[in-house]
Amino acid sequence: MALTYDDIAEQQADIVRLLLHHIHAPLPDGRFLRGVLPSPPPAAEVRIVTGPQRAQRASAPDDLMAWEIPLRTIDDSEELAGPNDVLGIVRALNTGTQIFSSSRVDTVMGMTLIHVDPAQVAPVGPGECDNAFTILRTLTYPWTEEQPDPRLRGFLLQGPDRMRLYVDHEEDTDVVAADVRPSGALTALLAALPSLIEERERMVRGDIDDPHCSRLINLVDW
């Protein structure tokens, strides 16, 4: 059976779920995971953002690097790359100095964007801590195919006290982005999020410099 964009969206969401804890775990070069972005449809890709653990200003895209990684396996089969595959590639890319041809270098949202060729990367396999985390996570948060609604498709840590969430809603793979303030009223925000993302009056009007969403909601002052 041919893969659909629903399959790709589900895999993107699974990758987000399993990479979240790496915002606290340094990569080999000392940088950290700062975001997981859902590539615009119909691309079977995911964009992993890396950078310093703490940005010095509210928005510092020039400090960040986005790695666009294809989710289709090298033999182009119906199987999609999983979270551990993606993490292994990201770790390899953040080990030592990397040189890329100009044809693979682009920009997105002010960040340098690298189009990764997985065939040219030797992934770094999971270590002892990864396996320990898998055991502990499985015992405390057993895996289930049922995901919350709205479903988290991605996130971007934009700087001090600002984060962009990428979600879809009610089996619709159309991505909505919501800017939030982590120091705000989190319990109330999370409870109200399903209805807030439907409120058209909260939409940011005009051109949005973010190809990863169809619309942007500003909840920073909510």
Coordinates of N, CA and C in Angstrom, one line a residue:
M1 N 0.8 -1.2 0.0 CA 0.0 0.0 0.0 C 0.9 1.2 0.0
A2 N 0.6 2.2 -0.9 CA 1.4 3.4 -1.0 C 1.2 4.3 0.2
L3 N 2.3 5.0 0.6 CA 2.3 5.9 1.7 C 1.5 7.1 1.4
T4 N 0.7 7.6 2.4 CA -0.1 8.8 2.2 C 0.5 9.9 3.1
Y5 N 0.1 11.1 2.9 CA 0.6 12.2 3.8 C 0.1 12.0 5.3
D6 N -1.0 11.3 5.5 CA -1.4 10.9 6.8 C -0.4 10.0 7.5
D7 N 0.2 9.1 6.7 CA 1.3 8.3 7.3 C 2.5 9.1 7.7
I8 N 2.9 10.1 6.8 CA 4.0 10.9 7.0 C 3.8 11.8 8.3
A9 N 2.6 12.4 8.4 CA 2.2 13.2 9.5 C 2.3 12.4 10.8
E10 N 1.8 11.2 10.8 CA 1.9 10.3 12.0 C 3.3 10.1 12.4
Q11 N 4.2 9.8 11.4 CA 5.6 9.6 11.7 C 6.3 10.8 12.3
Q12 N 5.9 12.0 11.7 CA 6.5 13.2 12.2 C 6.1 13.4 13.7
A13 N 4.8 13.1 14.0 CA 4.4 13.2 15.4 C 5.1 12.2 16.3
D14 N 5.3 11.0 15.9 CA 6.0 10.0 16.6 C 7.5 10.5 16.9
I15 N 8.1 11.1 15.9 CA 9.5 11.5 16.1 C 9.5 12.6 17.1
V16 N 8.6 13.5 17.1 CA 8.5 14.6 18.2 C 8.4 14.0 19.5
R17 N 7.5 13.0 19.7 CA 7.3 12.4 21.0 C 8.6 11.8 21.6
L18 N 9.4 11.2 20.7 CA 10.5 10.4 21.2 C 11.8 11.3 21.3
L19 N 11.8 12.5 20.7 CA 13.0 13.3 20.7 C 12.9 14.4 21.8
L20 N 11.8 14.6 22.4 CA 11.6 15.7 23.3 C 12.6 15.8 24.4
H21 N 13.0 14.7 25.0 CA 13.9 14.8 26.1 C 15.3 15.2 25.7
H22 N 15.6 15.3 24.4 CA 16.9 15.7 23.9 C 17.1 17.2 23.9
I23 N 16.1 18.0 24.4 CA 16.3 19.4 24.5 C 17.2 19.6 25.8
H24 N 17.4 18.6 26.6 CA 18.2 18.7 27.8 C 19.5 17.9 27.6
A25 N 19.6 17.1 26.5 CA 20.8 16.2 26.4 C 21.7 16.8 25.2
P26 N 22.9 17.2 25.5 CA 23.7 17.8 24.5 C 24.1 16.8 23.4
L27 N 24.2 17.3 22.2 CA 24.7 16.5 21.1 C 26.2 16.5 21.2
P28 N 26.9 15.6 20.3 CA 28.3 15.5 20.5 C 29.1 16.8 20.4
D29 N 28.7 17.8 19.7 CA 29.4 19.0 19.6 C 29.0 20.1 20.6
G30 N 28.1 19.6 21.6 CA 27.7 20.5 22.7 C 26.5 21.3 22.4
R31 N 26.0 21.2 21.1 CA 24.7 21.9 20.8 C 23.5 21.0 21.3
F32 N 22.3 21.6 21.2 CA 21.2 21.0 21.7 C 20.1 20.9 20.7
L33 N 19.1 20.0 20.9 CA 17.9 20.0 20.0 C 17.1 21.2 20.4
R34 N 16.7 22.1 19.5 CA 15.9 23.3 19.7 C 14.6 23.2 19.0
G35 N 14.4 22.3 18.1 CA 13.1 22.2 17.5 C 13.0 21.0 16.6
V36 N 11.7 20.6 16.4 CA 11.4 19.6 15.4 C 10.3 20.2 14.5
L37 N 10.5 20.4 13.2 CA 9.6 21.1 12.4 C 9.0 20.1 11.4
P38 N 7.7 20.1 11.2 CA 7.1 19.3 10.2 C 7.3 19.9 8.8
S39 N 8.0 19.2 7.9 CA 8.3 19.7 6.6 C 6.9 20.0 5.9
P40 N 6.9 21.0 5.1 CA 5.6 21.3 4.3 C 5.2 20.1 3.5
P41 N 3.9 19.8 3.4 CA 3.4 18.7 2.6 C 3.6 19.0 1.1
P42 N 3.8 18.0 0.3 CA 3.6 16.6 0.6 C 5.0 15.9 1.0
A43 N 6.0 16.7 1.3 CA 7.3 16.1 1.5 C 7.4 15.1 2.6
A44 N 8.0 14.0 2.4 CA 8.3 13.0 3.4 C 9.6 13.3 4.1
E45 N 9.6 14.3 4.9 CA 10.8 14.8 5.6 C 10.5 15.3 6.9
V46 N 11.5 15.6 7.7 CA 11.4 16.3 9.0 C 12.6 17.2 9.1
R47 N 12.4 18.3 9.8 CA 13.5 19.3 9.9 C 13.8 19.4 11.4
I48 N 15.0 19.0 11.7 CA 15.5 19.1 13.1 C 16.4 20.3 13.3
V49 N 16.0 21.1 14.3 CA 16.8 22.4 14.6 C 17.7 22.2 15.8
T50 N 18.9 22.6 15.6 CA 19.9 22.5 16.7 C 20.5 23.9 16.9
G51 N 21.0 24.1 18.2 CA 21.6 25.3 18.5 C 22.1 25.3 20.0
P52 N 22.5 26.5 20.5 CA 22.8 26.6 21.9 C 21.6 26.4 22.8
Q53 N 21.9 25.9 24.0 CA 20.8 25.5 24.9 C 19.9 26.7 25.2
R54 N 20.5 27.9 25.4 CA 19.8 29.1 25.7 C 20.1 30.2 24.8
A55 N 19.1 30.7 24.1 CA 19.3 31.8 23.2 C 19.5 33.1 24.1
Q56 N 20.3 34.0 23.6 CA 20.5 35.3 24.3 C 19.5 36.3 24.1
R57 N 18.7 36.2 23.1 CA 17.6 37.2 22.8 C 16.4 36.5 22.4
A58 N 15.3 37.2 22.2 CA 14.0 36.6 22.0 C 13.9 35.8 20.7
S59 N 14.6 36.2 19.7 CA 14.6 35.4 18.5 C 16.0 35.5 17.9
A60 N 16.7 34.3 17.8 CA 18.1 34.3 17.4 C 18.3 33.2 16.3
P61 N 17.6 33.4 15.1 CA 17.6 32.3 14.1 C 19.0 32.1 13.6
D62 N 19.9 33.1 13.6 CA 21.2 33.0 13.1 C 22.1 32.1 13.9
D63 N 21.6 31.8 15.2 CA 22.3 30.8 16.0 C 21.9 29.4 15.8
L64 N 20.9 29.2 15.0 CA 20.3 27.9 14.8 C 20.6 27.3 13.5
M65 N 20.6 26.0 13.4 CA 20.8 25.2 12.2 C 19.6 24.2 12.0
A66 N 19.0 24.2 10.8 CA 17.9 23.3 10.6 C 18.4 22.2 9.6
W67 N 18.2 21.0 9.9 CA 18.6 19.8 9.1 C 17.4 19.2 8.6
E68 N 17.2 19.2 7.3 CA 16.1 18.6 6.6 C 16.5 17.1 6.3
I69 N 15.8 16.2 6.9 CA 16.1 14.8 6.8 C 15.0 14.0 6.1
P70 N 15.2 13.3 5.0 CA 14.2 12.5 4.4 C 13.8 11.4 5.3
L71 N 12.5 11.1 5.3 CA 12.0 10.0 6.1 C 11.9 8.7 5.4
R72 N 11.9 8.8 4.1 CA 11.9 7.5 3.3 C 13.3 6.8 3.4
T73 N 13.3 5.5 3.6 CA 14.6 4.8 3.7 C 15.3 4.9 2.4
I74 N 16.6 4.6 2.5 CA 17.5 4.7 1.3 C 17.0 4.0 0.1
D75 N 16.4 2.8 0.3 CA 15.9 2.0 -0.8 C 14.6 2.4 -1.3
D76 N 14.1 3.5 -0.7 CA 12.8 4.1 -1.1 C 11.6 3.1 -0.9
S77 N 11.7 2.3 0.1 CA 10.6 1.3 0.4 C 9.5 2.1 1.0
E78 N 8.4 1.3 1.4 CA 7.3 1.9 2.1 C 7.6 2.2 3.5
E79 N 8.7 1.8 4.0 CA 9.0 2.0 5.5 C 9.6 3.4 5.6
L80 N 9.2 4.1 6.7 CA 9.7 5.4 7.0 C 10.8 5.3 8.1
A81 N 11.8 6.2 8.0 CA 12.8 6.3 9.1 C 12.1 6.6 10.4
G82 N 12.6 6.0 11.5 CA 12.0 6.3 12.8 C 12.8 7.3 13.6
P83 N 12.3 7.6 14.8 CA 13.0 8.5 15.7 C 14.5 8.2 15.9
N84 N 14.8 7.0 16.2 CA 16.2 6.6 16.5 C 17.0 6.8 15.2
D85 N 16.5 6.5 14.1 CA 17.2 6.7 12.8 C 17.5 8.2 12.6
V86 N 16.5 9.1 12.9 CA 16.7 10.5 12.7 C 17.7 11.0 13.8
L87 N 17.6 10.5 15.0 CA 18.5 11.0 16.0 C 20.0 10.6 15.7
G88 N 20.1 9.4 15.2 CA 21.5 8.9 14.8 C 22.1 9.8 13.7
I89 N 21.3 10.2 12.8 CA 21.8 11.1 11.7 C 22.1 12.4 12.3
V90 N 21.3 13.0 13.1 CA 21.5 14.3 13.7 C 22.8 14.3 14.6
R91 N 23.0 13.2 15.3 CA 24.2 13.1 16.1 C 25.5 13.1 15.2
A92 N 25.4 12.3 14.1 CA 26.5 12.3 13.2 C 26.8 13.6 12.6
L93 N 25.7 14.4 12.3 CA 25.9 15.7 11.6 C 26.5 16.7 12.6
N94 N 26.3 16.5 13.9 CA 26.8 17.4 14.9 C 28.0 16.8 15.7
T95 N 28.8 16.1 14.9 CA 30.1 15.6 15.4 C 31.2 16.2 14.5
G96 N 32.0 17.1 15.0 CA 33.1 17.6 14.2 C 32.6 18.6 13.2
T97 N 33.5 19.0 12.3 CA 33.2 19.9 11.2 C 32.6 19.2 10.0
Q98 N 31.5 19.8 9.5 CA 30.8 19.3 8.3 C 30.9 20.2 7.2
I99 N 31.2 19.7 6.0 CA 31.2 20.5 4.8 C 30.1 20.1 3.8
F100 N 29.3 21.0 3.3 CA 28.2 20.7 2.4 C 28.4 21.6 1.2
S101 N 28.0 21.0 0.1 CA 28.0 21.7 -1.2 C 26.9 22.8 -1.2
S102 N 27.1 23.9 -1.9 CA 26.2 25.0 -1.9 C 24.8 24.6 -2.3
S103 N 24.7 23.5 -3.1 CA 23.4 23.1 -3.6 C 22.5 22.5 -2.5
R104 N 23.2 22.2 -1.4 CA 22.4 21.6 -0.2 C 22.2 22.6 0.9
V105 N 22.6 23.8 0.7 CA 22.5 24.9 1.7 C 21.4 25.9 1.3
D106 N 20.5 26.1 2.2 CA 19.4 27.0 2.0 C 19.2 27.8 3.3
T107 N 18.1 28.6 3.3 CA 17.7 29.3 4.5 C 16.2 29.1 4.7
V108 N 15.7 29.1 6.0 CA 14.3 29.0 6.3 C 14.1 29.8 7.7
M109 N 13.2 30.7 7.7 CA 13.0 31.5 8.9 C 14.2 32.1 9.5
G110 N 15.1 32.5 8.7 CA 16.4 33.1 9.2 C 17.4 32.1 9.6
M111 N 17.1 30.8 9.6 CA 18.1 29.8 9.9 C 18.8 29.2 8.7
T112 N 20.0 28.7 8.9 CA 20.6 28.0 7.8 C 19.9 26.6 7.7
L113 N 19.6 26.2 6.5 CA 18.9 24.9 6.3 C 19.8 24.0 5.4
I114 N 20.1 22.9 5.9 CA 20.9 21.9 5.2 C 20.0 20.7 4.8
H115 N 20.0 20.5 3.4 CA 19.2 19.3 2.9 C 20.2 18.1 3.0
V116 N 19.8 17.2 3.9 CA 20.7 16.1 4.2 C 20.5 14.9 3.3
D117 N 21.6 14.3 2.8 CA 21.5 13.1 2.1 C 21.9 12.0 3.0
P118 N 21.0 11.2 3.5 CA 21.3 10.1 4.5 C 22.3 9.1 4.0
A119 N 22.4 9.0 2.7 CA 23.3 8.0 2.1 C 24.8 8.4 2.4
Q120 N 25.0 9.7 2.7 CA 26.3 10.3 2.9 C 26.6 10.4 4.4
V121 N 25.8 9.9 5.2 CA 26.0 10.0 6.7 C 26.0 8.7 7.4
A122 N 27.0 8.5 8.2 CA 27.1 7.2 9.0 C 26.4 7.5 10.4
P123 N 25.2 7.1 10.6 CA 24.5 7.4 11.9 C 25.2 6.9 13.1
V124 N 25.1 7.7 14.2 CA 25.6 7.3 15.5 C 24.6 6.5 16.2
G125 N 24.9 5.3 16.5 CA 23.9 4.4 17.2 C 23.6 4.8 18.6
P126 N 22.5 4.2 19.2 CA 22.1 4.5 20.5 C 23.1 4.0 21.5
G127 N 23.3 4.8 22.6 CA 24.2 4.5 23.7 C 23.5 3.9 24.9
E128 N 24.3 3.7 25.9 CA 23.7 3.1 27.1 C 22.6 3.9 27.7
C129 N 22.8 5.2 27.7 CA 21.8 6.1 28.3 C 20.5 6.1 27.5
D130 N 20.7 6.0 26.1 CA 19.5 5.9 25.3 C 18.7 4.7 25.6
N131 N 19.3 3.6 25.7 CA 18.6 2.3 26.0 C 18.0 2.3 27.4
A132 N 18.7 3.0 28.4 CA 18.1 3.1 29.7 C 16.9 4.0 29.7
F133 N 16.9 5.1 28.9 CA 15.8 6.0 28.8 C 14.6 5.2 28.1
T134 N 14.9 4.4 27.1 CA 13.8 3.6 26.5 C 13.1 2.7 27.5
I135 N 13.9 2.1 28.4 CA 13.3 1.2 29.4 C 12.4 2.0 30.3
L136 N 13.0 3.1 30.8 CA 12.2 3.9 31.8 C 11.0 4.6 31.2
R137 N 11.1 5.1 30.0 CA 10.0 5.7 29.3 C 8.9 4.7 29.1
T138 N 9.3 3.5 28.7 CA 8.2 2.5 28.4 C 7.5 2.1 29.6
L139 N 8.2 2.1 30.8 CA 7.5 1.7 32.0 C 6.6 2.8 32.6
T140 N 7.0 4.0 32.3 CA 6.2 5.1 32.9 C 5.2 5.7 31.9
Y141 N 5.5 5.7 30.6 CA 4.6 6.2 29.6 C 4.5 5.1 28.5
P142 N 3.7 4.0 28.8 CA 3.6 3.0 27.8 C 3.2 3.5 26.4
W143 N 3.8 3.0 25.4 CA 3.5 3.4 24.0 C 2.1 3.1 23.6
T144 N 1.4 4.1 23.0 CA 0.1 3.9 22.5 C 0.0 4.7 21.2
E145 N -0.8 4.1 20.3 CA -1.0 4.8 19.0 C -2.0 5.9 19.1
E146 N -2.7 5.9 20.2 CA -3.7 7.0 20.4 C -2.9 8.3 20.9
Q147 N -3.0 9.4 20.1 CA -2.3 10.6 20.5 C -3.4 11.6 20.9
P148 N -2.9 12.6 21.7 CA -3.9 13.6 22.2 C -4.4 14.5 21.0
D149 N -5.5 15.1 21.2 CA -6.0 16.0 20.2 C -6.1 17.4 20.9
P150 N -5.4 18.4 20.4 CA -4.6 18.4 19.2 C -3.3 17.6 19.3
R151 N -2.8 17.2 18.2 CA -1.6 16.3 18.1 C -0.4 17.2 17.9
L152 N 0.6 17.0 18.7 CA 1.9 17.8 18.5 C 2.7 17.3 17.3
R153 N 2.8 18.1 16.3 CA 3.6 17.8 15.1 C 5.0 18.3 15.1
G154 N 5.2 19.3 16.0 CA 6.6 19.9 16.1 C 6.6 21.0 17.1
F155 N 7.8 21.6 17.3 CA 8.0 22.7 18.2 C 9.3 23.4 17.8
L156 N 9.4 24.7 18.3 CA 10.6 25.4 18.1 C 10.8 26.3 19.3
L157 N 11.9 26.1 20.0 CA 12.3 27.0 21.1 C 12.9 28.2 20.5
Q158 N 12.2 29.3 20.6 CA 12.6 30.5 19.9 C 13.5 31.5 20.7
G159 N 13.6 31.3 22.0 CA 14.4 32.2 22.8 C 13.8 32.2 24.2
P160 N 14.3 33.2 25.0 CA 13.8 33.3 26.4 C 12.3 33.4 26.5
D161 N 11.7 32.4 27.1 CA 10.3 32.4 27.4 C 9.4 32.6 26.2
R162 N 9.8 31.9 25.1 CA 8.9 31.9 23.9 C 9.1 30.6 23.1
M163 N 8.0 29.9 22.8 CA 8.1 28.7 22.1 C 6.9 28.6 21.1
R164 N 7.2 28.0 19.9 CA 6.2 27.9 18.9 C 5.8 26.4 18.8
L165 N 4.5 26.1 19.0 CA 4.0 24.7 18.9 C 3.4 24.5 17.5
Y166 N 3.6 23.4 17.0 CA 2.9 23.0 15.7 C 2.0 21.8 16.0
V167 N 0.7 22.0 15.7 CA -0.3 21.0 16.0 C -1.2 20.8 14.9
D168 N -1.8 19.6 14.8 CA -3.0 19.5 13.9 C -4.2 19.0 14.8
H169 N -5.4 19.0 14.2 CA -6.6 18.9 15.1 C -7.6 18.1 14.4
E170 N -8.2 17.1 15.2 CA -9.4 16.4 14.7 C -9.1 15.7 13.4
E171 N -8.0 14.9 13.3 CA -7.7 14.1 12.1 C -7.5 14.9 10.9
D172 N -7.2 16.2 11.1 CA -6.8 17.1 9.9 C -5.3 17.3 10.0
T173 N -4.6 17.0 8.9 CA -3.1 17.1 9.0 C -2.7 18.5 8.6
D174 N -3.6 19.5 8.5 CA -3.3 20.9 8.3 C -2.7 21.4 9.5
V175 N -1.4 21.9 9.5 CA -0.7 22.3 10.7 C -1.0 23.7 11.1
V176 N -1.3 23.9 12.4 CA -1.5 25.2 13.0 C -0.4 25.5 13.9
A177 N 0.2 26.7 13.9 CA 1.3 27.0 14.8 C 0.7 28.0 15.8
A178 N 1.2 27.8 17.1 CA 0.8 28.7 18.2 C 2.0 29.1 19.0
D179 N 2.2 30.4 19.1 CA 3.3 31.0 19.9 C 2.8 31.1 21.3
V180 N 3.6 30.5 22.2 CA 3.2 30.5 23.6 C 4.3 31.0 24.5
R181 N 4.0 31.3 25.8 CA 5.0 31.7 26.7 C 5.1 30.6 27.8
P182 N 6.2 29.9 27.9 CA 6.3 28.8 28.8 C 6.1 29.2 30.3
S183 N 6.4 30.4 30.6 CA 6.2 30.8 32.0 C 4.8 31.2 32.3
G184 N 3.9 31.1 31.3 CA 2.5 31.6 31.5 C 1.7 30.5 32.3
A185 N 0.3 30.7 32.2 CA -0.6 29.8 32.9 C -0.7 28.5 32.1
L186 N 0.2 27.6 32.3 CA 0.4 26.4 31.5 C -0.9 25.5 31.6
T187 N -1.3 25.2 32.8 CA -2.4 24.3 33.0 C -3.7 24.8 32.2
A188 N -4.0 26.1 32.4 CA -5.1 26.7 31.7 C -4.9 26.7 30.2
L189 N -3.7 27.0 29.8 CA -3.4 27.1 28.3 C -3.6 25.7 27.7
L190 N -3.0 24.7 28.3 CA -3.1 23.3 27.7 C -4.5 22.8 27.7
A191 N -5.3 23.2 28.7 CA -6.7 22.8 28.7 C -7.5 23.5 27.6
A192 N -7.2 24.7 27.3 CA -7.9 25.5 26.4 C -7.4 25.4 25.0
L193 N -6.2 24.8 24.8 CA -5.6 24.9 23.5 C -6.5 24.3 22.3
P194 N -7.2 23.2 22.5 CA -8.1 22.7 21.4 C -9.0 23.8 20.9
S195 N -9.6 24.6 21.7 CA -10.5 25.6 21.3 C -9.8 26.9 20.8
L196 N -8.7 27.2 21.5 CA -8.0 28.4 21.1 C -7.5 28.4 19.7
I197 N -7.0 27.2 19.2 CA -6.5 27.2 17.9 C -7.5 27.3 16.8
E198 N -8.8 27.2 17.2 CA -9.9 27.4 16.3 C -10.4 28.8 16.2
E199 N -9.9 29.7 17.1 CA -10.4 31.1 17.2 C -9.7 31.9 16.1
R200 N -10.5 32.2 15.1 CA -9.9 33.0 14.0 C -9.4 34.4 14.4
E201 N -10.0 35.0 15.4 CA -9.6 36.3 15.8 C -8.2 36.4 16.4
R202 N -7.7 35.2 16.8 CA -6.3 35.1 17.3 C -5.3 34.9 16.2
M203 N -5.7 34.7 15.0 CA -4.8 34.5 13.9 C -3.9 35.7 13.6
V204 N -2.6 35.4 13.4 CA -1.7 36.5 12.9 C -2.0 36.8 11.5
R205 N -2.3 38.0 11.2 CA -2.7 38.4 9.8 C -1.4 38.7 9.0
G206 N -1.6 38.7 7.7 CA -0.5 39.1 6.8 C 0.4 37.9 6.5
D207 N 1.5 38.2 5.8 CA 2.4 37.1 5.5 C 3.1 36.5 6.7
I208 N 3.2 35.2 6.8 CA 3.8 34.5 7.9 C 5.1 33.9 7.4
D209 N 6.2 34.3 8.0 CA 7.5 33.7 7.5 C 7.7 32.3 8.2
D210 N 6.8 31.4 7.9 CA 7.0 30.1 8.4 C 6.2 29.1 7.5
P211 N 7.0 28.4 6.7 CA 6.4 27.4 5.7 C 5.9 26.2 6.4
H212 N 6.0 26.0 7.7 CA 5.7 24.7 8.3 C 4.3 24.7 8.9
C213 N 3.5 25.8 8.6 CA 2.1 25.9 9.1 C 1.3 26.6 8.1
S214 N 0.0 26.3 8.2 CA -1.0 27.0 7.4 C -1.5 28.3 8.0
R215 N -1.5 28.4 9.3 CA -1.8 29.6 10.0 C -1.1 29.7 11.4
L216 N -1.0 30.9 11.9 CA -0.3 31.1 13.1 C -1.2 31.8 14.1
I217 N -1.2 31.3 15.4 CA -2.0 31.8 16.4 C -1.1 32.4 17.5
N218 N -1.4 33.7 17.9 CA -0.6 34.3 19.0 C -1.2 34.1 20.3
L219 N -0.6 33.3 21.2 CA -1.1 33.0 22.5 C -0.1 33.5 23.6
V220 N 0.9 34.3 23.2 CA 1.9 34.7 24.1 C 1.4 35.5 25.3
D221 N 0.3 36.3 25.1 CA -0.2 37.1 26.2 C -1.5 36.5 26.7
W222 N -1.8 35.2 26.3 CA -3.1 34.7 26.8 C -3.0 34.3 28.3

